[in-house]
mmCIF file of C-alpha atoms and ligand atoms in Angstrom:
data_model
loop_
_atom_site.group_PDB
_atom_site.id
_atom_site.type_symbol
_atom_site.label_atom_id
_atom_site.label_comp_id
_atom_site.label_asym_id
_atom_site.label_seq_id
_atom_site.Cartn_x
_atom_site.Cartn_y
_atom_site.Cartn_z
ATOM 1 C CA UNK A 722 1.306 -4.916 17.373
ATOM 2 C CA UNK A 723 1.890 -4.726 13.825
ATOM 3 C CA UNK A 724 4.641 -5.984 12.066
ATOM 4 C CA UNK A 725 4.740 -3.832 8.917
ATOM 5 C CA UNK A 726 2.684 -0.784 9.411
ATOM 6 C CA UNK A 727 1.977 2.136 6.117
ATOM 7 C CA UNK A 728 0.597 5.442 7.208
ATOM 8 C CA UNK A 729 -0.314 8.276 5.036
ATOM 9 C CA UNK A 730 1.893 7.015 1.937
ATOM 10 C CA UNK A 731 2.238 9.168 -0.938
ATOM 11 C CA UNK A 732 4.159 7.835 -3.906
ATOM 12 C CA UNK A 733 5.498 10.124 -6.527
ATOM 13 C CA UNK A 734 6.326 9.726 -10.730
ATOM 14 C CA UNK A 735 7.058 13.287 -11.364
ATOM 15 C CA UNK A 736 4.767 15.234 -10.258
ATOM 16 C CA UNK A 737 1.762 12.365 -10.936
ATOM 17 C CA UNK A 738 0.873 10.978 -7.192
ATOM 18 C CA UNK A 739 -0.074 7.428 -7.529
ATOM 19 C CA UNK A 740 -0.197 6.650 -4.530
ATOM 20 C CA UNK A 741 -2.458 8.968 -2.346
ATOM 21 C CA UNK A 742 -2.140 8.827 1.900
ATOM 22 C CA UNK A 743 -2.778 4.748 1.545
ATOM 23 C CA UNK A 744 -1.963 2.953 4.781
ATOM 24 C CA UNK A 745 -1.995 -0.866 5.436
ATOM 25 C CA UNK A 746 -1.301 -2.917 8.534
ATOM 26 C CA UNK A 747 -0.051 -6.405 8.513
ATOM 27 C CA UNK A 748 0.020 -8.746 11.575
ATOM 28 C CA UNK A 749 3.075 -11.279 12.447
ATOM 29 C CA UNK A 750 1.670 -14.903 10.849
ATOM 30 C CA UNK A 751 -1.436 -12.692 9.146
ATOM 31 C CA UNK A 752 -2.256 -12.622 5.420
ATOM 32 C CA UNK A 753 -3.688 -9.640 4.249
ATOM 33 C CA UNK A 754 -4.935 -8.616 0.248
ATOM 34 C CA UNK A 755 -5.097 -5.589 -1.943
ATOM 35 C CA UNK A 756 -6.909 -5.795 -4.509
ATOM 36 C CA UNK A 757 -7.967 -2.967 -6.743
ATOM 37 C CA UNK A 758 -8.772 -2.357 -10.882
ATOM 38 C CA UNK A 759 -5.662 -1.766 -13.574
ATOM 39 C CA UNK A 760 -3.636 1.427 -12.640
ATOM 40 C CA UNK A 761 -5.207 1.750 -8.967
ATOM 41 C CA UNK A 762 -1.485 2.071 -7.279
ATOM 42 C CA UNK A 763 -1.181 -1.696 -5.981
ATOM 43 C CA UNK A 764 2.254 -2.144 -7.521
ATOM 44 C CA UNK A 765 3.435 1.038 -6.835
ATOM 45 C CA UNK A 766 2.642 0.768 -3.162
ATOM 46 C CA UNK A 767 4.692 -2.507 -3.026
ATOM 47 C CA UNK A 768 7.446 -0.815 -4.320
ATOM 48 C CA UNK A 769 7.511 1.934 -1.906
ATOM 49 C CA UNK A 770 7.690 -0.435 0.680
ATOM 50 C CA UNK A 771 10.794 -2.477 -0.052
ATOM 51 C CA UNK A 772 12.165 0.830 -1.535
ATOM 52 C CA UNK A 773 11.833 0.621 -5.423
ATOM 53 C CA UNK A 774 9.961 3.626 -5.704
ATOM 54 C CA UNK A 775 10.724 7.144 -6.377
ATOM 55 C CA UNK A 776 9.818 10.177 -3.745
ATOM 56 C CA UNK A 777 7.260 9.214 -1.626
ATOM 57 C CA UNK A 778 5.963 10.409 1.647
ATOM 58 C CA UNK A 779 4.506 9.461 4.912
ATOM 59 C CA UNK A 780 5.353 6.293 7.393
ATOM 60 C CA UNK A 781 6.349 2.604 6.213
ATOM 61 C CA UNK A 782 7.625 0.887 9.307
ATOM 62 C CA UNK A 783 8.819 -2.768 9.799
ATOM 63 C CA UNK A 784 9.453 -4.850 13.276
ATOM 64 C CA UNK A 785 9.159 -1.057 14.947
ATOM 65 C CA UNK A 786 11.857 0.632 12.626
ATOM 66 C CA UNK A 787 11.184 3.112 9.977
ATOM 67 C CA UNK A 788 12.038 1.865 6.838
ATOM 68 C CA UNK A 789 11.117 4.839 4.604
ATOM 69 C CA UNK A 790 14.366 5.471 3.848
ATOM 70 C CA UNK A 791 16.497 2.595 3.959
ATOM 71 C CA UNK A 792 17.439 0.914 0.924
ATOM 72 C CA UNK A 793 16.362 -2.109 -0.801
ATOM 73 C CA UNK A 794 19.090 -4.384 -0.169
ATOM 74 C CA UNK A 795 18.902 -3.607 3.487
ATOM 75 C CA UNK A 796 14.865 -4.333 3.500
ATOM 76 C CA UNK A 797 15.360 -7.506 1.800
ATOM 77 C CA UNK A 798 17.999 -8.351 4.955
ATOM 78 C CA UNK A 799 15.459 -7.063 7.691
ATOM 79 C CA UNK A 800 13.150 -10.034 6.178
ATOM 80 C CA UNK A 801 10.702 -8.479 3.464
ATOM 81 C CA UNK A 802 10.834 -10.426 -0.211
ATOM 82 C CA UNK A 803 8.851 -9.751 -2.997
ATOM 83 C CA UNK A 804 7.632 -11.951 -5.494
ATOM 84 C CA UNK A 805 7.135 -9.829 -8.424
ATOM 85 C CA UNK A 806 4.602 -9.171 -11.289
ATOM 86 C CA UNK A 807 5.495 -10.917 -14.165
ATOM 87 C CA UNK A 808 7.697 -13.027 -11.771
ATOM 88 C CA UNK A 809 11.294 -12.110 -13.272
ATOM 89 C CA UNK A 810 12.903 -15.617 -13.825
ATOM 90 C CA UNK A 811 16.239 -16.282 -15.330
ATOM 91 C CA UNK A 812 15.409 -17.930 -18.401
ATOM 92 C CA UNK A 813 17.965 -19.601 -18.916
ATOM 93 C CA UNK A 814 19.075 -20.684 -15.661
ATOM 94 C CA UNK A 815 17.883 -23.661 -14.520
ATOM 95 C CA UNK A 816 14.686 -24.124 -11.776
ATOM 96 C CA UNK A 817 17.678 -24.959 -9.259
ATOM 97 C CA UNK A 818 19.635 -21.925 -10.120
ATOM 98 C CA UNK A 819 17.110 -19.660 -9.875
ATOM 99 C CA UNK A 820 15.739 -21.182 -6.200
ATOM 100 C CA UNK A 821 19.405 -20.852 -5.440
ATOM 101 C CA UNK A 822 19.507 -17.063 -6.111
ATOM 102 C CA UNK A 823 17.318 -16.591 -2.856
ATOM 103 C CA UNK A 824 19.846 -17.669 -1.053
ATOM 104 C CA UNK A 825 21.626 -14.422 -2.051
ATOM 105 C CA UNK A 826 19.706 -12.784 1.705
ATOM 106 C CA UNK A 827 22.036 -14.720 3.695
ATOM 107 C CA UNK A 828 18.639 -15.238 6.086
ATOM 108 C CA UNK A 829 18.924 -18.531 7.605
ATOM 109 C CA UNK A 830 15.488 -20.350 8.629
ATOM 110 C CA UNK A 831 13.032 -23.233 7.229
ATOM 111 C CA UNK A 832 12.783 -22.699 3.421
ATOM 112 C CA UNK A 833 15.584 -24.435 2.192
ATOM 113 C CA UNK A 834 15.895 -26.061 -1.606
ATOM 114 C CA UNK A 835 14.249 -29.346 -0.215
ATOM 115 C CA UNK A 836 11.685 -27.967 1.866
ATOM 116 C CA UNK A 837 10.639 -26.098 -1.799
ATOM 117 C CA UNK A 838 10.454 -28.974 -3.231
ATOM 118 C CA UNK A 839 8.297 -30.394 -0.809
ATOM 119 C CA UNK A 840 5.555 -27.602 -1.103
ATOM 120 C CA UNK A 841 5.695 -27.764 -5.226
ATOM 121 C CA UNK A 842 7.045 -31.276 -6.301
ATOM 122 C CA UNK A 843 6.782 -30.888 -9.718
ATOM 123 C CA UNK A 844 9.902 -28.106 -9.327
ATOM 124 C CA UNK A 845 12.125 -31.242 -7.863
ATOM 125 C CA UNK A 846 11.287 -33.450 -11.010
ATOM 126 C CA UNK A 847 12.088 -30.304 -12.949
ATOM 127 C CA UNK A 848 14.877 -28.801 -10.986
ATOM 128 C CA UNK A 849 17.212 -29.268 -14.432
ATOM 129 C CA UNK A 850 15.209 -27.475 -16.408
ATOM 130 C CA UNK A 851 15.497 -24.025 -17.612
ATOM 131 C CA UNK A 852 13.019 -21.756 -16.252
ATOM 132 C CA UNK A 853 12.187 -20.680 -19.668
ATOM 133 C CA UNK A 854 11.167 -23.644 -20.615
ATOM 134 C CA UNK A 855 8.377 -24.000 -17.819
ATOM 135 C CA UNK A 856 4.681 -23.267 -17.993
ATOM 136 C CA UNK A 857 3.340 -20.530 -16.651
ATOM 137 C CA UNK A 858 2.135 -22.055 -13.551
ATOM 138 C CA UNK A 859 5.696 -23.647 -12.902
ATOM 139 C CA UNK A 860 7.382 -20.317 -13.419
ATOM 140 C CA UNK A 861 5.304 -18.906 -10.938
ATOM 141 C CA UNK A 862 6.016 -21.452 -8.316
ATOM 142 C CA UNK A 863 9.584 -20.183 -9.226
ATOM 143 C CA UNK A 864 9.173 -17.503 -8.352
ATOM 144 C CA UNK A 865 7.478 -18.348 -5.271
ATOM 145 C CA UNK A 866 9.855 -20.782 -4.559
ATOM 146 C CA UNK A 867 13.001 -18.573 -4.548
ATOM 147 C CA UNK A 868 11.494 -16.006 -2.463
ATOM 148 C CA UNK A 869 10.734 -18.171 0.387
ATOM 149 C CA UNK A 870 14.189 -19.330 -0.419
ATOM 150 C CA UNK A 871 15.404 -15.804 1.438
ATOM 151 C CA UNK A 872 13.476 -17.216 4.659
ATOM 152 C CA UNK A 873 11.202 -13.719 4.798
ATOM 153 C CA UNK A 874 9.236 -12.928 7.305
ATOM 154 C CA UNK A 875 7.019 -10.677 4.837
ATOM 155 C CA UNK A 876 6.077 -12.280 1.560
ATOM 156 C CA UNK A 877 4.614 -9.582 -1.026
ATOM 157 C CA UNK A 878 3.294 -10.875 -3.952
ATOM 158 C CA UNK A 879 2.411 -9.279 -6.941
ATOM 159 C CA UNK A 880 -0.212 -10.985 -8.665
ATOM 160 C CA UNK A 881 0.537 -14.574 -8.578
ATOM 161 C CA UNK A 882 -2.564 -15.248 -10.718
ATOM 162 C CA UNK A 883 -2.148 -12.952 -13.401
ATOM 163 C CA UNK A 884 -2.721 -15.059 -16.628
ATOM 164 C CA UNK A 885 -3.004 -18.302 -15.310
ATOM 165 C CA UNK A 886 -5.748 -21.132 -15.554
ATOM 166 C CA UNK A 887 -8.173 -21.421 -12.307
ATOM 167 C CA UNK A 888 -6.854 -25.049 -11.505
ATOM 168 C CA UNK A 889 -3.228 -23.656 -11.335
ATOM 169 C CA UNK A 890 -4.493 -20.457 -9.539
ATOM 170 C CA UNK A 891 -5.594 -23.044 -6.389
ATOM 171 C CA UNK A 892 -2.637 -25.270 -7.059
ATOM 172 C CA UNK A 893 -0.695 -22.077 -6.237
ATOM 173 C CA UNK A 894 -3.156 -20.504 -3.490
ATOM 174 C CA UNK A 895 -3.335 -23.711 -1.336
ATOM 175 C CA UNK A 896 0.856 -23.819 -0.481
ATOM 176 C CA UNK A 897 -0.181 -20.431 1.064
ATOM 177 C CA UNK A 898 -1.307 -22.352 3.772
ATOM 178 C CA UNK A 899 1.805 -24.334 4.192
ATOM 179 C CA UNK A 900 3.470 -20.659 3.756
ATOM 180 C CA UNK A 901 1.783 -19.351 6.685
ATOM 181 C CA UNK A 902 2.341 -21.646 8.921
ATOM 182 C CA UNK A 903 5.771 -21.522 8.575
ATOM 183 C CA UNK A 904 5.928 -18.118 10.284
ATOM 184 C CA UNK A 905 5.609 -16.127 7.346
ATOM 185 C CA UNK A 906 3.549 -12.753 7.071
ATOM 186 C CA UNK A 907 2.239 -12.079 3.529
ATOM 187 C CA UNK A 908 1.073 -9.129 1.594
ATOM 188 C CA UNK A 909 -1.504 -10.565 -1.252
ATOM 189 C CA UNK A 910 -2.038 -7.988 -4.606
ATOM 190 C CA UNK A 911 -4.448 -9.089 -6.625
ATOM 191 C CA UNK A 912 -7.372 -8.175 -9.572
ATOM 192 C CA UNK A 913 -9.151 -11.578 -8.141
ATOM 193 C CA UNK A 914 -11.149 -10.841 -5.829
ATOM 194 C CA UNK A 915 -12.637 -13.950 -5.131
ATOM 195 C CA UNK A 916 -9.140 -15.525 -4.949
ATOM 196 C CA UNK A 917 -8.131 -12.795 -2.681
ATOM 197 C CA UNK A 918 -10.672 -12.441 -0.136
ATOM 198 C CA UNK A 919 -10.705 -16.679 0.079
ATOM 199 C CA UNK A 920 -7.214 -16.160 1.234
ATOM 200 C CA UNK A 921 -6.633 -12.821 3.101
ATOM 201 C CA UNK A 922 -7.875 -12.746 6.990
ATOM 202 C CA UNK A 923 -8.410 -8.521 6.001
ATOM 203 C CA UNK A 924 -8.511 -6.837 2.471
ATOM 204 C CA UNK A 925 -7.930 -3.753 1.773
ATOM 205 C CA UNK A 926 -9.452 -2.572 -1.452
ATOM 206 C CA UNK A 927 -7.391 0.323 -3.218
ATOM 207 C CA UNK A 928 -8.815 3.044 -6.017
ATOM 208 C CA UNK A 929 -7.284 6.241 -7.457
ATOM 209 C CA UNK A 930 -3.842 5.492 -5.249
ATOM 210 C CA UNK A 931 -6.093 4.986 -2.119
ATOM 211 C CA UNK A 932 -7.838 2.956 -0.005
ATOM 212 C CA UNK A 933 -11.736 3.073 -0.701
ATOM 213 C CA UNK A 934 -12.591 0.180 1.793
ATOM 214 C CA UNK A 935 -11.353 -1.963 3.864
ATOM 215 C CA UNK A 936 -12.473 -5.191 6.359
ATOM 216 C CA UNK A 937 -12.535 -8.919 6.491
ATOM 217 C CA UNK A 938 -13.580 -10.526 3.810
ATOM 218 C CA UNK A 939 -16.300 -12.259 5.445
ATOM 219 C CA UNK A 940 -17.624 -8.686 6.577
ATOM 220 C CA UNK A 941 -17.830 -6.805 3.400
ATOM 221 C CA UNK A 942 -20.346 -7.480 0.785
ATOM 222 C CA UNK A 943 -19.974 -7.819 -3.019
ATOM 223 C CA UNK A 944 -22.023 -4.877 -3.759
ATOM 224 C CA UNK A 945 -19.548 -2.664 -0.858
ATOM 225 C CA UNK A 946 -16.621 -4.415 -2.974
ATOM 226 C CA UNK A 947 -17.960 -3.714 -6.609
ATOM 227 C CA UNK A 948 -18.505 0.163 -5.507
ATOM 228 C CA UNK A 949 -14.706 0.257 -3.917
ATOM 229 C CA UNK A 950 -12.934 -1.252 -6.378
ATOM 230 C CA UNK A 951 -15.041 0.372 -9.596
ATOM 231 C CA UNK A 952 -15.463 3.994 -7.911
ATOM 232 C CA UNK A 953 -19.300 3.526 -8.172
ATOM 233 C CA UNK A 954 -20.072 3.721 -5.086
HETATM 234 P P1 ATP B 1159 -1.503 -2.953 -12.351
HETATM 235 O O1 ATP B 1159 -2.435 -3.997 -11.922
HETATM 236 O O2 ATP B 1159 -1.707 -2.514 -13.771
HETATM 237 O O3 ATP B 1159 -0.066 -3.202 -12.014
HETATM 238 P P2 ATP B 1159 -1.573 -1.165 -10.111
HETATM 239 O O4 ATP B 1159 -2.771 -1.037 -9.260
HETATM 240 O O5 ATP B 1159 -0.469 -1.980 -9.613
HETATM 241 O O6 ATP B 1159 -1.993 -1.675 -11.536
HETATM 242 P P3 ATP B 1159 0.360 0.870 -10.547
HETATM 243 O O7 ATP B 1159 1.125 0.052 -11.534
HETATM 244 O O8 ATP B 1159 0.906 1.028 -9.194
HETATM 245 O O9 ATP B 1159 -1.102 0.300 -10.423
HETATM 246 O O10 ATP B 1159 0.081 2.293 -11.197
HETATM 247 C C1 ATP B 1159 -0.537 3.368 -10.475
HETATM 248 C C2 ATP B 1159 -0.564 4.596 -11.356
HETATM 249 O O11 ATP B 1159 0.778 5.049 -11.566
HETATM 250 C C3 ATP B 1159 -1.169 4.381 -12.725
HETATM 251 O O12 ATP B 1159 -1.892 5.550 -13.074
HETATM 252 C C4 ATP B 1159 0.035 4.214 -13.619
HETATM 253 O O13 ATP B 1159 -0.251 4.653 -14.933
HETATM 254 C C5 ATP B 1159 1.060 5.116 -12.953
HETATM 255 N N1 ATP B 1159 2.426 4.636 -13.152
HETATM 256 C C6 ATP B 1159 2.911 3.407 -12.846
HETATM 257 N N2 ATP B 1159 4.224 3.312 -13.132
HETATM 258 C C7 ATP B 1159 4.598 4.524 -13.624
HETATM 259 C C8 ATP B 1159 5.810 5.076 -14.091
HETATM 260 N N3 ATP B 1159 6.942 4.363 -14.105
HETATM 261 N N4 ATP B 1159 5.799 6.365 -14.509
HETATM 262 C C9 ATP B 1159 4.668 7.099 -14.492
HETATM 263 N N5 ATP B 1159 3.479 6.653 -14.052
HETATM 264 C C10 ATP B 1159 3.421 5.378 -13.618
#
């Protein structure tokens, strides 16, 4: 059974639909991606789901409840987090204040402040530091850091490799592992493909607000992926 389950999703700004009858299906302890091109409704999908959006329509359902309607605050307590684009830090609060600011969920479970530090050491030797004041790379792991923090059962993240160097981008992508097999479900958006289908057991490839293809990775070829993702097809 699914854990999180979209059917038929429309997502409204105005009277612009960005989001066109998309639907996604995650499994408990799966990792699934969506990529798609600039503008193809990733984020705005996201949104919907933990309730940042405006009007929408259709079926978003969590653990077998409807969510559609509930808000935010009460989706972050049923155990979705998102890590968002541009990752949001406190600047000038330091890397331990910031991890600390997870804690706000009130979830307990395994990702405490030490077992953060264990997945990205360099935060511990920079725990005193002001987020601001971190590389990119760091400030993601931030950001990473103090949404696991909230012990979620989802994880969406909004991509975690936007802007950053290949070497960090694996750095990043191989705590996913350790992520997973903590118990947690996660939701990958990305513009990197390869990145994305190395990690996701099913990818869903989104254009024009919907979903032009979808499959695991290992079944779907670059040419099917090019056409999806580009509208070429
Ligand atoms: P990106 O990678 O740029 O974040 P995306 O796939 O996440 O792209 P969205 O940001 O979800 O795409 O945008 C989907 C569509 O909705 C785009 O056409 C975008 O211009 C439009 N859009 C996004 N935010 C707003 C907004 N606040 N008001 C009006 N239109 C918006």
């Amino acid at each position: 059974m699914s854990l999180l389950s979209v059917e038929n999703l429309d997502v409204f700004y105005g009277d612009f639909r960005a989001v066109r009858g998309a639907h996604l299906e995650l499994a408990a302890g799966q990792t699934i991606a969506i990529i798609g091109a600039n503008g193809a409704g990733k984020s705005t999908l996201l949104n919907a789901i933990v309730g940042l959006s405006g009007r929408k329509s259709g079926s978003i359902r969590f653990d077998g409840r409807d969510i559609g309607r509930e808000p935010t605050d009460r989706i972050a307590r049923a155990g979705i987090t998102m890590v968002p684009e541009g990752r949001r830090l406190f600047g000038s609060l330091t890397v331990e204040d910031n991890l600390l600011v997870g804690l706000a969920a009130e979830r307990p479970g395994p990702w405490t402040l030490e077992a953060v530090y264990a997945l990205f050491p360099r935060l511990g030797e920079l725990s005193k530091m002001t987020a601001g004041s971190l590389s990119g790379g760091q400030q993601q792991m931030v950001s990473i850091g103090r949404a696991l923090m909230t012990n979620p059962r989802v994880l969406l993240c909004d991509e975690i490799s936007l802007g950053l160097a290949p070497k960090i981008i694996g750095d990043i992508y191989r705590c996913f592992e350790t992520i997973t097999a903590s118990g947690v479900s996660v939701v990958l958006i990305e513009q990197n493909v390869v990145q994305a289908c190395a990690a996701a057991d099913y990818v869903y490839c989104m254009l024009e607000g919907h979903m032009s293809l979808e499959g695991r990775p290992e079944d779907l070829s670059q040419a099917q992926i090019t056409a999806a993702y580009f509208g070429t097809g």
